[in-house]
Amino acid sequence: MTKDVSIDGLGLLTIDAEGRSRVFNASETAHVELIGINITGGNAATESEGNGGGVHGSGDTVITLRGCTVLGNTALIYGGGIRTSGQLFLEDTTVTNNSADRHGGGIALWQGAVISNSVVSDNVTVGRGGGVYIVLSPTYGSTPVTVRDSTLARNQAGATGGAIWTKDTLTIEGTTFEDNSAVEGGGAIRNVEASVTIRESHFEGNNASAGGAIANYRGIETIISGTRFVENWTVDSSGGAIFTDATTLDVVNGSFEGNRASTGAGAVYSKNSACTFTSSTFTGNEANVGGAFRFYGNTVDRIDALFRNCTISGNRANDIGGASADRSATVQMHHTTVTGNTAANQGAGIHQIQNSVLEASYSVIDAGCYSEPDSLLVSLGYNAVLSTATEQCVLTPVDGVNTDLILSPEEMKLEALADTGGSTLTHLPSIDSVLIDAVSAANCSPEINEDQRGKPRNNGASCDIGAVELQDDD
């Protein structure tokens, strides 16, 4: 097809190439609209014609599929279901059970795309991008891809990126990633040198060698908000939910529950990266080293991980670092609650080696800290530490004035992890907890005016220690 065309199959039309050729082929500047058609049996089987078994677009084509099913197509090279160098729009469309021998089992993209209210499932590739493969076009430069209100499930990559492999700007909104897998990194998403933004989405049951849900390598940035990571896992490496290397990671209102890694970091493994976590909860994650986190620092003078209004609760290390295991890393915690984490050996809460630094303010740490002599535990003021913890956390005041509290369990009194408002689970302090109004109004944080739930700080005459500020209606 070299001319503009619209075909409406009314949901009744099936076009089956029976493995003899591609089903649709568009070229030049054609605008092609396919509506209500089942596209199946396509086979792009030769080296010269090996892309796009179901739908192929070359040149500056614009291809739109509405209410279609792209099923059971194959390609020798790219895009078993769809491959296009032009723009692609998918609406209410299912791309399923397609395969490619190189990359992009379901879809391969060289220019911008919008995928909305669609399903990409059960596609397979030998290489990268079991569901979707996104390349930065040398001709068009960065042309963003958006995935919105869709489901990507059970896609498989023999290399990386079980659901999506991207080297171009990617935005994901309101989308579910479930049971995708990759032999190497990124069970759901592999980000290479790109900017990725994820909003209000859900990752569950994805797995890979590293980064059960997401693997970032030299990415520009990954920004995540309002998103849950549940029971993602790694086969033989680190980062049950996220593995990030040499990039920037920013998480707001995130929830990491029951993720696990065979080696390090049940939730997030970070190497040579700058991570910020705000108003997020990490619970029930498990790894050999670093139940929730493992931070490998950089020689660059910077903060490797910053926590604000976070809850780190009930994570487990089968060896060291129940909450976090840090190596040559600088970590800051402000108004963060670290509670109920366990480790089989050292550091039920925090484990530090090789010149690591933990700086904390207005935070609760109720489990043990292990810190080698070359590492530092620093108080920036007004923390609460449990007196009965094995390997008790002793934080050195940065200005020589000790404002920290050493509390017994009877004094600390945190309620069970629960939905107490906001978008993540938190621990309320009991009504008679010493944590309540423990900081005078004059000494409340000037930078953090809300608690993890978005409720105001300085609710009484003073401020509470930890992630949650008790309100009159709690």
Short mmCIF file of C-alpha atoms in Angstrom, two decimals:
data_model
loop_
_atom_site.label_atom_id
_atom_site.label_comp_id
_atom_site.label_asym_id
_atom_site.label_seq_id
_atom_site.Cartn_x
_atom_site.Cartn_y
_atom_site.Cartn_z
CA MET A 1 0.00 0.00 0.00
CA THR A 2 1.53 3.29 -1.13
CA LYS A 3 -1.62 5.41 -0.94
CA ASP A 4 -3.85 6.46 1.95
CA VAL A 5 -6.39 3.78 2.76
CA SER A 6 -8.91 2.86 5.49
CA ILE A 7 -10.29 -0.67 5.84
CA ASP A 8 -13.08 -1.44 8.31
CA GLY A 9 -13.62 -5.14 8.94
CA LEU A 10 -16.44 -4.48 11.44
CA GLY A 11 -14.87 -7.05 13.72
CA LEU A 12 -15.84 -9.79 11.26
CA LEU A 13 -12.92 -9.82 8.83
CA THR A 14 -9.95 -12.17 9.22
CA ILE A 15 -7.01 -11.98 6.85
CA ASP A 16 -4.78 -15.07 7.12
CA ALA A 17 -1.56 -15.20 5.11
CA GLU A 18 -1.18 -18.87 6.04
CA GLY A 19 2.57 -18.41 6.57
CA ARG A 20 3.23 -17.49 2.93
CA SER A 21 3.94 -13.75 3.23
CA ARG A 22 3.30 -10.64 5.27
CA VAL A 23 -0.33 -9.72 5.75
CA PHE A 24 -0.10 -5.94 5.23
CA ASN A 25 2.75 -3.91 3.75
CA ALA A 26 2.66 -0.08 3.67
CA SER A 27 5.36 2.17 2.22
CA GLU A 28 6.34 5.72 1.28
CA THR A 29 4.02 8.25 2.97
CA ALA A 30 0.85 6.17 3.10
CA HIS A 31 -1.60 6.73 5.95
CA VAL A 32 -3.13 3.32 6.64
CA GLU A 33 -6.07 2.78 9.00
CA LEU A 34 -7.13 -0.77 9.87
CA ILE A 35 -10.30 -1.23 11.93
CA GLY A 36 -11.81 -4.41 13.36
CA ILE A 37 -9.58 -6.85 11.47
CA ASN A 38 -7.97 -10.09 12.63
CA ILE A 39 -4.44 -10.16 11.18
CA THR A 40 -2.88 -13.61 11.35
CA GLY A 41 -0.57 -16.13 9.71
CA GLY A 42 1.88 -13.53 8.43
CA ASN A 43 5.47 -14.62 7.83
CA ALA A 44 8.36 -12.28 6.99
CA ALA A 45 10.84 -15.03 6.37
CA THR A 46 13.67 -13.77 4.16
CA GLU A 47 16.70 -11.63 4.96
CA SER A 48 15.49 -8.89 2.59
CA GLU A 49 11.84 -9.14 3.66
CA GLY A 50 12.33 -10.30 7.25
CA ASN A 51 10.51 -7.55 9.18
CA GLY A 52 6.89 -7.19 10.22
CA GLY A 53 5.13 -10.51 9.76
CA GLY A 54 1.64 -9.13 10.35
CA VAL A 55 1.97 -5.45 9.49
CA HIS A 56 5.01 -3.77 7.94
CA GLY A 57 5.55 -0.06 7.36
CA SER A 58 8.53 1.60 5.70
CA GLY A 59 9.39 5.21 4.97
CA ASP A 60 7.17 7.85 6.59
CA THR A 61 4.05 5.73 6.83
CA VAL A 62 1.47 6.39 9.52
CA ILE A 63 -0.29 3.20 10.58
CA THR A 64 -3.35 3.12 12.85
CA LEU A 65 -4.97 -0.06 14.19
CA ARG A 66 -8.31 0.19 16.03
CA GLY A 67 -10.09 -2.78 17.46
CA CYS A 68 -7.78 -5.22 15.68
CA THR A 69 -6.14 -8.47 16.68
CA VAL A 70 -2.60 -9.22 15.48
CA LEU A 71 -2.15 -12.92 16.18
CA GLY A 72 0.30 -15.67 15.34
CA ASN A 73 2.62 -13.82 12.96
CA THR A 74 6.38 -14.33 12.63
CA ALA A 75 9.44 -12.42 11.41
CA LEU A 76 12.98 -13.52 10.72
CA ILE A 77 14.41 -10.20 11.95
CA TYR A 78 12.25 -7.47 13.61
CA GLY A 79 8.62 -7.25 14.67
CA GLY A 80 6.82 -10.55 14.49
CA GLY A 81 3.44 -8.81 14.70
CA ILE A 82 4.23 -5.25 13.60
CA ARG A 83 7.35 -3.45 12.39
CA THR A 84 7.28 0.14 11.18
CA SER A 85 9.80 2.91 10.56
CA GLY A 86 6.92 5.42 10.55
CA GLN A 87 4.46 6.34 13.26
CA LEU A 88 2.17 3.77 14.88
CA PHE A 89 -1.13 4.23 16.72
CA LEU A 90 -2.75 1.26 18.46
CA GLU A 91 -6.20 1.66 20.03
CA ASP A 92 -8.21 -1.16 21.61
CA THR A 93 -5.97 -3.64 19.81
CA THR A 94 -4.50 -6.98 20.89
CA VAL A 95 -1.03 -8.06 19.75
CA THR A 96 -0.52 -11.64 20.89
CA ASN A 97 1.40 -14.85 20.21
CA ASN A 98 3.73 -13.32 17.64
CA SER A 99 7.46 -14.06 17.40
CA ALA A 100 10.67 -12.61 15.97
CA ASP A 101 14.04 -14.28 15.65
CA ARG A 102 15.99 -11.10 16.35
CA HIS A 103 14.13 -8.34 18.27
CA GLY A 104 10.56 -7.26 18.94
CA GLY A 105 8.44 -10.36 19.24
CA GLY A 106 5.22 -8.33 19.14
CA ILE A 107 6.17 -4.87 17.85
CA ALA A 108 9.34 -3.16 16.59
CA LEU A 109 9.37 0.65 16.36
CA TRP A 110 11.74 3.10 14.68
CA GLN A 111 9.62 6.23 15.17
CA GLY A 112 7.03 7.53 17.63
CA ALA A 113 4.02 5.53 18.75
CA VAL A 114 0.96 5.71 20.99
CA ILE A 115 -0.40 2.44 22.37
CA SER A 116 -3.67 2.91 24.27
CA ASN A 117 -6.28 0.60 25.77
CA SER A 118 -4.50 -2.32 24.18
CA VAL A 119 -3.05 -5.70 25.12
CA VAL A 120 0.43 -6.92 24.18
CA SER A 121 0.74 -10.49 25.40
CA ASP A 122 2.47 -13.84 24.94
CA ASN A 123 4.90 -12.58 22.30
CA VAL A 124 8.41 -14.06 22.08
CA THR A 125 11.77 -12.99 20.72
CA VAL A 126 15.20 -14.58 20.72
CA GLY A 127 16.76 -11.17 21.36
CA ARG A 128 15.45 -7.92 22.86
CA GLY A 129 11.93 -6.73 23.54
CA GLY A 130 9.59 -9.68 23.81
CA GLY A 131 6.57 -7.40 23.56
CA VAL A 132 7.90 -4.12 22.14
CA TYR A 133 11.31 -3.10 20.79
CA ILE A 134 11.98 0.66 20.51
CA VAL A 135 15.01 2.02 18.65
CA LEU A 136 16.35 5.56 18.55
CA SER A 137 16.03 6.40 14.84
CA PRO A 138 19.23 7.73 13.21
CA THR A 139 17.01 9.57 10.73
CA TYR A 140 14.34 11.12 12.95
CA GLY A 141 16.16 11.38 16.29
CA SER A 142 14.12 11.06 19.47
CA THR A 143 10.45 10.36 18.73
CA PRO A 144 8.68 9.51 22.01
CA VAL A 145 6.59 6.41 22.59
CA THR A 146 3.58 6.46 24.94
CA VAL A 147 1.86 3.40 26.41
CA ARG A 148 -1.41 4.26 28.15
CA ASP A 149 -4.12 2.24 29.94
CA SER A 150 -2.82 -1.02 28.51
CA THR A 151 -1.67 -4.49 29.63
CA LEU A 152 1.62 -6.17 28.75
CA ALA A 153 1.64 -9.76 29.98
CA ARG A 154 3.62 -12.99 29.60
CA ASN A 155 5.96 -11.64 26.92
CA GLN A 156 9.41 -13.27 26.76
CA ALA A 157 12.83 -12.10 25.61
CA GLY A 158 15.79 -14.41 25.13
CA ALA A 159 18.06 -11.45 25.95
CA THR A 160 16.70 -8.30 27.65
CA GLY A 161 13.41 -6.45 28.06
CA GLY A 162 10.69 -9.06 28.46
CA ALA A 163 7.84 -6.62 27.73
CA ILE A 164 9.70 -3.53 26.43
CA TRP A 165 13.26 -2.76 25.35
CA THR A 166 13.80 0.94 24.74
CA LYS A 167 16.55 3.25 23.60
CA ASP A 168 14.19 6.20 23.11
CA THR A 169 11.97 8.36 25.30
CA LEU A 170 9.15 6.30 26.79
CA THR A 171 6.11 7.35 28.84
CA ILE A 172 3.89 4.78 30.56
CA GLU A 173 0.58 5.66 32.21
CA GLY A 174 -2.01 3.47 33.91
CA THR A 175 -0.53 0.27 32.53
CA THR A 176 -0.10 -3.22 33.98
CA PHE A 177 3.02 -5.36 33.43
CA GLU A 178 2.43 -8.92 34.54
CA ASP A 179 4.48 -12.14 34.32
CA ASN A 180 6.88 -10.90 31.63
CA SER A 181 10.36 -12.41 31.58
CA ALA A 182 13.84 -11.90 30.17
CA VAL A 183 16.80 -14.24 30.31
CA GLU A 184 19.11 -11.30 31.04
CA GLY A 185 18.04 -7.85 32.36
CA GLY A 186 14.62 -6.24 32.74
CA GLY A 187 11.78 -8.71 33.06
CA ALA A 188 9.30 -5.97 32.11
CA ILE A 189 11.42 -3.03 30.86
CA ARG A 190 15.03 -2.60 29.80
CA ASN A 191 16.05 1.06 29.49
CA VAL A 192 19.29 1.83 27.66
CA GLU A 193 20.41 5.46 27.46
CA ALA A 194 16.83 6.74 27.44
CA SER A 195 14.42 8.77 29.55
CA VAL A 196 11.53 6.73 30.96
CA THR A 197 8.53 8.12 32.88
CA ILE A 198 6.07 5.75 34.58
CA ARG A 199 2.84 6.95 36.23
CA GLU A 200 0.06 5.11 38.09
CA SER A 201 1.07 1.67 36.83
CA HIS A 202 1.47 -1.85 38.23
CA PHE A 203 4.31 -4.38 37.90
CA GLU A 204 3.68 -7.88 39.21
CA GLY A 205 5.34 -11.27 38.79
CA ASN A 206 7.93 -10.14 36.25
CA ASN A 207 11.35 -11.82 36.33
CA ALA A 208 14.83 -11.62 34.83
CA SER A 209 18.44 -12.33 35.66
CA ALA A 210 18.79 -8.72 36.93
CA GLY A 211 16.01 -6.21 37.49
CA GLY A 212 12.93 -8.40 37.82
CA ALA A 213 10.68 -5.54 36.67
CA ILE A 214 13.02 -2.81 35.37
CA ALA A 215 16.70 -2.68 34.41
CA ASN A 216 18.29 0.71 33.70
CA TYR A 217 21.70 0.87 32.06
CA ARG A 218 23.27 4.28 31.40
CA GLY A 219 19.76 5.68 31.16
CA ILE A 220 19.22 9.43 31.22
CA GLU A 221 16.60 9.10 33.95
CA THR A 222 13.74 6.94 35.15
CA ILE A 223 10.91 8.80 36.91
CA ILE A 224 8.25 6.70 38.65
CA SER A 225 5.14 7.93 40.48
CA GLY A 226 2.09 6.25 41.99
CA THR A 227 3.24 2.78 40.94
CA ARG A 228 3.27 -0.62 42.68
CA PHE A 229 5.90 -3.34 42.33
CA VAL A 230 4.61 -6.66 43.68
CA GLU A 231 6.40 -10.02 43.77
CA ASN A 232 8.83 -9.36 40.96
CA TRP A 233 12.01 -11.43 41.17
CA THR A 234 15.46 -12.15 39.80
CA VAL A 235 16.76 -15.54 38.79
CA ASP A 236 20.44 -15.30 39.72
CA SER A 237 21.36 -11.66 40.30
CA SER A 238 20.24 -8.39 41.94
CA GLY A 239 17.32 -5.98 42.03
CA GLY A 240 14.12 -7.93 42.54
CA ALA A 241 12.08 -4.96 41.32
CA ILE A 242 14.63 -2.50 39.89
CA PHE A 243 18.28 -2.69 38.84
CA THR A 244 19.82 0.67 38.00
CA ASP A 245 23.37 1.34 36.81
CA ALA A 246 24.83 4.77 36.01
CA THR A 247 21.51 6.59 35.81
CA THR A 248 19.07 8.73 37.80
CA LEU A 249 16.10 7.10 39.53
CA ASP A 250 13.29 9.15 41.10
CA VAL A 251 10.38 7.37 42.85
CA VAL A 252 7.37 9.18 44.37
CA ASN A 253 4.42 7.43 46.03
CA GLY A 254 5.82 4.03 45.12
CA SER A 255 5.01 0.74 46.78
CA PHE A 256 7.41 -2.22 46.70
CA GLU A 257 5.90 -5.37 48.19
CA GLY A 258 7.25 -8.91 48.32
CA ASN A 259 9.92 -8.55 45.64
CA ARG A 260 12.94 -10.82 45.91
CA ALA A 261 16.44 -11.22 44.53
CA SER A 262 18.69 -14.25 44.70
CA THR A 263 21.74 -12.10 45.53
CA GLY A 264 21.39 -8.39 46.36
CA ALA A 265 18.47 -6.00 46.93
CA GLY A 266 14.99 -7.45 47.04
CA ALA A 267 13.52 -4.12 45.89
CA VAL A 268 16.14 -1.75 44.38
CA TYR A 269 19.77 -2.36 43.46
CA SER A 270 21.68 0.79 42.57
CA LYS A 271 25.22 1.09 41.22
CA ASN A 272 26.86 4.42 40.43
CA SER A 273 23.41 6.04 40.32
CA ALA A 274 21.57 8.87 42.05
CA CYS A 275 18.31 7.65 43.61
CA THR A 276 15.55 9.67 45.29
CA PHE A 277 12.62 8.02 47.08
CA THR A 278 9.74 10.17 48.33
CA SER A 279 6.57 9.10 50.19
CA SER A 280 7.17 5.44 49.30
CA THR A 281 6.88 2.13 51.16
CA PHE A 282 9.14 -0.93 50.96
CA THR A 283 7.83 -4.02 52.72
CA GLY A 284 8.23 -7.79 52.61
CA ASN A 285 11.14 -7.68 50.15
CA GLU A 286 13.90 -10.29 50.45
CA ALA A 287 17.44 -10.92 49.24
CA ASN A 288 20.64 -12.52 50.40
CA VAL A 289 22.30 -9.10 50.89
CA GLY A 290 20.12 -6.03 51.44
CA GLY A 291 16.54 -7.12 52.00
CA ALA A 292 15.15 -3.98 50.35
CA PHE A 293 18.19 -2.11 48.97
CA ARG A 294 21.80 -2.40 47.98
CA PHE A 295 23.62 0.81 47.13
CA TYR A 296 27.02 0.74 45.45
CA GLY A 297 28.43 4.25 45.50
CA ASN A 298 30.53 6.28 43.14
CA THR A 299 33.71 8.20 43.77
CA VAL A 300 31.79 11.33 42.72
CA ASP A 301 30.90 13.52 45.72
CA ARG A 302 27.13 13.13 45.71
CA ILE A 303 24.23 11.51 47.53
CA ASP A 304 23.68 8.01 46.15
CA ALA A 305 20.25 7.59 47.77
CA LEU A 306 17.90 10.11 49.37
CA PHE A 307 14.79 9.06 51.34
CA ARG A 308 12.08 11.53 52.36
CA ASN A 309 8.87 10.45 54.12
CA CYS A 310 9.45 6.75 53.45
CA THR A 311 8.56 3.53 55.28
CA ILE A 312 11.00 0.61 55.14
CA SER A 313 9.34 -2.22 57.04
CA GLY A 314 9.47 -5.99 57.37
CA ASN A 315 12.18 -6.69 54.79
CA ARG A 316 14.59 -9.61 55.21
CA ALA A 317 18.18 -10.39 54.33
CA ASN A 318 19.26 -14.01 54.39
CA ASP A 319 22.76 -12.79 55.17
CA ILE A 320 23.40 -9.08 55.89
CA GLY A 321 21.52 -5.79 55.79
CA GLY A 322 17.84 -6.42 56.52
CA ALA A 323 16.75 -3.05 55.12
CA SER A 324 19.84 -1.89 53.24
CA ALA A 325 23.40 -2.97 52.51
CA ASP A 326 25.63 -0.09 51.44
CA ARG A 327 29.09 -0.14 49.90
CA SER A 328 31.02 3.09 49.27
CA ALA A 329 27.65 4.88 49.27
CA THR A 330 26.24 8.04 50.83
CA VAL A 331 22.62 7.65 51.93
CA GLN A 332 20.36 10.28 53.52
CA MET A 333 17.11 9.60 55.36
CA HIS A 334 14.71 12.35 56.43
CA HIS A 335 11.41 11.63 58.23
CA THR A 336 11.79 7.96 57.34
CA THR A 337 10.69 4.95 59.39
CA VAL A 338 12.94 1.87 59.35
CA THR A 339 11.26 -0.84 61.39
CA GLY A 340 10.81 -4.60 61.68
CA ASN A 341 13.57 -5.53 59.23
CA THR A 342 15.69 -8.62 59.90
CA ALA A 343 18.97 -10.19 58.82
CA ALA A 344 20.34 -13.66 59.47
CA ASN A 345 23.74 -12.18 60.26
CA GLN A 346 24.91 -8.55 60.55
CA GLY A 347 22.86 -5.38 60.32
CA ALA A 348 19.19 -6.17 60.83
CA GLY A 349 18.49 -2.60 59.74
CA ILE A 350 21.54 -1.08 58.01
CA HIS A 351 24.84 -2.63 56.90
CA GLN A 352 27.72 -0.37 55.81
CA ILE A 353 31.18 -1.10 54.43
CA GLN A 354 33.97 0.63 52.46
CA ASN A 355 33.54 4.30 53.40
CA SER A 356 29.76 4.37 53.38
CA VAL A 357 27.89 7.21 55.10
CA LEU A 358 24.34 7.25 56.49
CA GLU A 359 23.00 10.68 57.42
CA ALA A 360 19.62 10.72 59.16
CA SER A 361 17.19 13.28 60.53
CA TYR A 362 13.71 13.02 62.07
CA SER A 363 13.84 9.26 61.39
CA VAL A 364 13.01 6.05 63.25
CA ILE A 365 15.53 3.21 63.19
CA ASP A 366 14.36 0.35 65.39
CA ALA A 367 16.75 -2.39 64.22
CA GLY A 368 20.48 -2.89 64.36
CA CYS A 369 23.19 -1.14 62.37
CA TYR A 370 26.50 -2.69 61.37
CA SER A 371 29.10 -0.17 60.29
CA GLU A 372 32.74 -0.91 59.59
CA PRO A 373 35.30 1.50 61.11
CA ASP A 374 35.79 3.29 57.79
CA SER A 375 32.04 4.04 57.49
CA LEU A 376 29.94 6.63 59.32
CA LEU A 377 26.51 6.82 60.96
CA VAL A 378 25.70 10.52 61.24
CA SER A 379 22.79 12.24 62.97
CA LEU A 380 21.49 15.43 61.41
CA GLY A 381 19.15 15.70 64.40
CA TYR A 382 16.03 14.32 66.05
CA ASN A 383 16.14 10.61 65.29
CA ALA A 384 14.67 7.81 67.41
CA VAL A 385 16.72 4.65 67.91
CA LEU A 386 15.55 1.48 69.65
CA SER A 387 17.47 0.83 72.86
CA THR A 388 17.08 -2.96 72.77
CA ALA A 389 18.27 -3.54 69.19
CA THR A 390 21.23 -5.87 68.76
CA GLU A 391 24.06 -3.83 67.16
CA GLN A 392 22.34 -0.66 68.37
CA CYS A 393 22.59 2.23 65.94
CA VAL A 394 24.83 4.90 67.42
CA LEU A 395 24.64 8.03 65.30
CA THR A 396 27.27 10.71 65.74
CA PRO A 397 25.78 14.26 65.85
CA VAL A 398 27.03 16.35 62.97
CA ASP A 399 27.35 19.45 65.17
CA GLY A 400 28.30 17.71 68.42
CA VAL A 401 24.87 18.33 69.99
CA ASN A 402 22.93 15.11 70.52
CA THR A 403 19.17 15.52 69.94
CA ASP A 404 18.44 11.86 69.21
CA LEU A 405 16.18 9.74 71.40
CA ILE A 406 17.09 6.23 72.61
CA LEU A 407 13.72 4.59 73.21
CA SER A 408 12.44 1.31 74.56
CA PRO A 409 9.79 -0.59 72.57
CA GLU A 410 7.21 0.62 75.10
CA GLU A 411 8.17 4.21 74.35
CA MET A 412 8.46 3.92 70.57
CA LYS A 413 5.11 2.14 69.99
CA LEU A 414 4.40 1.92 66.29
CA GLU A 415 1.10 0.48 65.09
CA ALA A 416 1.04 -2.32 62.50
CA LEU A 417 1.62 -1.48 58.84
CA ALA A 418 -1.76 -0.48 57.43
CA ASP A 419 -3.69 1.77 55.08
CA THR A 420 -3.80 4.95 57.16
CA GLY A 421 -4.56 7.29 54.27
CA GLY A 422 -2.56 8.35 51.26
CA SER A 423 -1.49 5.99 48.50
CA THR A 424 0.94 3.75 50.44
CA LEU A 425 0.91 1.65 53.61
CA THR A 426 2.36 3.29 56.74
CA HIS A 427 2.90 2.80 60.49
CA LEU A 428 0.96 5.19 62.72
CA PRO A 429 2.59 6.00 66.05
CA SER A 430 0.35 4.94 68.93
CA ILE A 431 -1.44 7.75 70.71
CA ASP A 432 0.97 7.44 73.67
CA SER A 433 4.16 7.03 71.61
CA VAL A 434 7.11 9.23 72.56
CA LEU A 435 7.57 9.86 68.82
CA ILE A 436 4.58 12.22 68.86
CA ASP A 437 5.50 15.92 69.18
CA ALA A 438 9.08 14.90 69.95
CA VAL A 439 10.48 17.83 67.96
CA SER A 440 9.70 21.38 69.03
CA ALA A 441 8.01 23.62 66.49
CA ALA A 442 11.12 25.74 66.18
CA ASN A 443 13.16 22.68 65.18
CA CYS A 444 10.73 21.06 62.71
CA SER A 445 12.13 20.41 59.26
CA PRO A 446 11.87 23.58 57.17
CA GLU A 447 11.84 21.52 53.95
CA ILE A 448 9.32 18.73 54.68
CA ASN A 449 5.89 20.21 55.37
CA GLU A 450 3.80 17.08 54.80
CA ASP A 451 4.04 13.49 55.99
CA GLN A 452 4.13 10.36 53.80
CA ARG A 453 0.37 10.51 53.40
CA GLY A 454 0.35 14.13 52.28
CA LYS A 455 -1.00 15.35 55.63
CA PRO A 456 0.48 18.44 57.31
CA ARG A 457 3.49 18.34 59.60
CA ASN A 458 3.56 20.46 62.76
CA ASN A 459 -0.01 19.34 63.42
CA GLY A 460 0.27 20.14 67.11
CA ALA A 461 2.66 22.34 68.99
CA SER A 462 5.54 20.26 67.61
CA CYS A 463 6.44 17.63 65.00
CA ASP A 464 6.51 13.83 65.15
CA ILE A 465 9.56 11.70 64.38
CA GLY A 466 9.17 9.24 61.48
CA ALA A 467 7.28 9.06 58.20
CA VAL A 468 3.82 9.76 59.64
CA GLU A 469 2.50 12.81 61.51
CA LEU A 470 -0.39 11.79 63.76
CA GLN A 471 -3.51 13.85 62.99
CA ASP A 472 -6.50 14.64 65.17
CA ASP A 473 -8.70 12.36 63.04
CA ASP A 474 -6.32 9.35 62.98
#
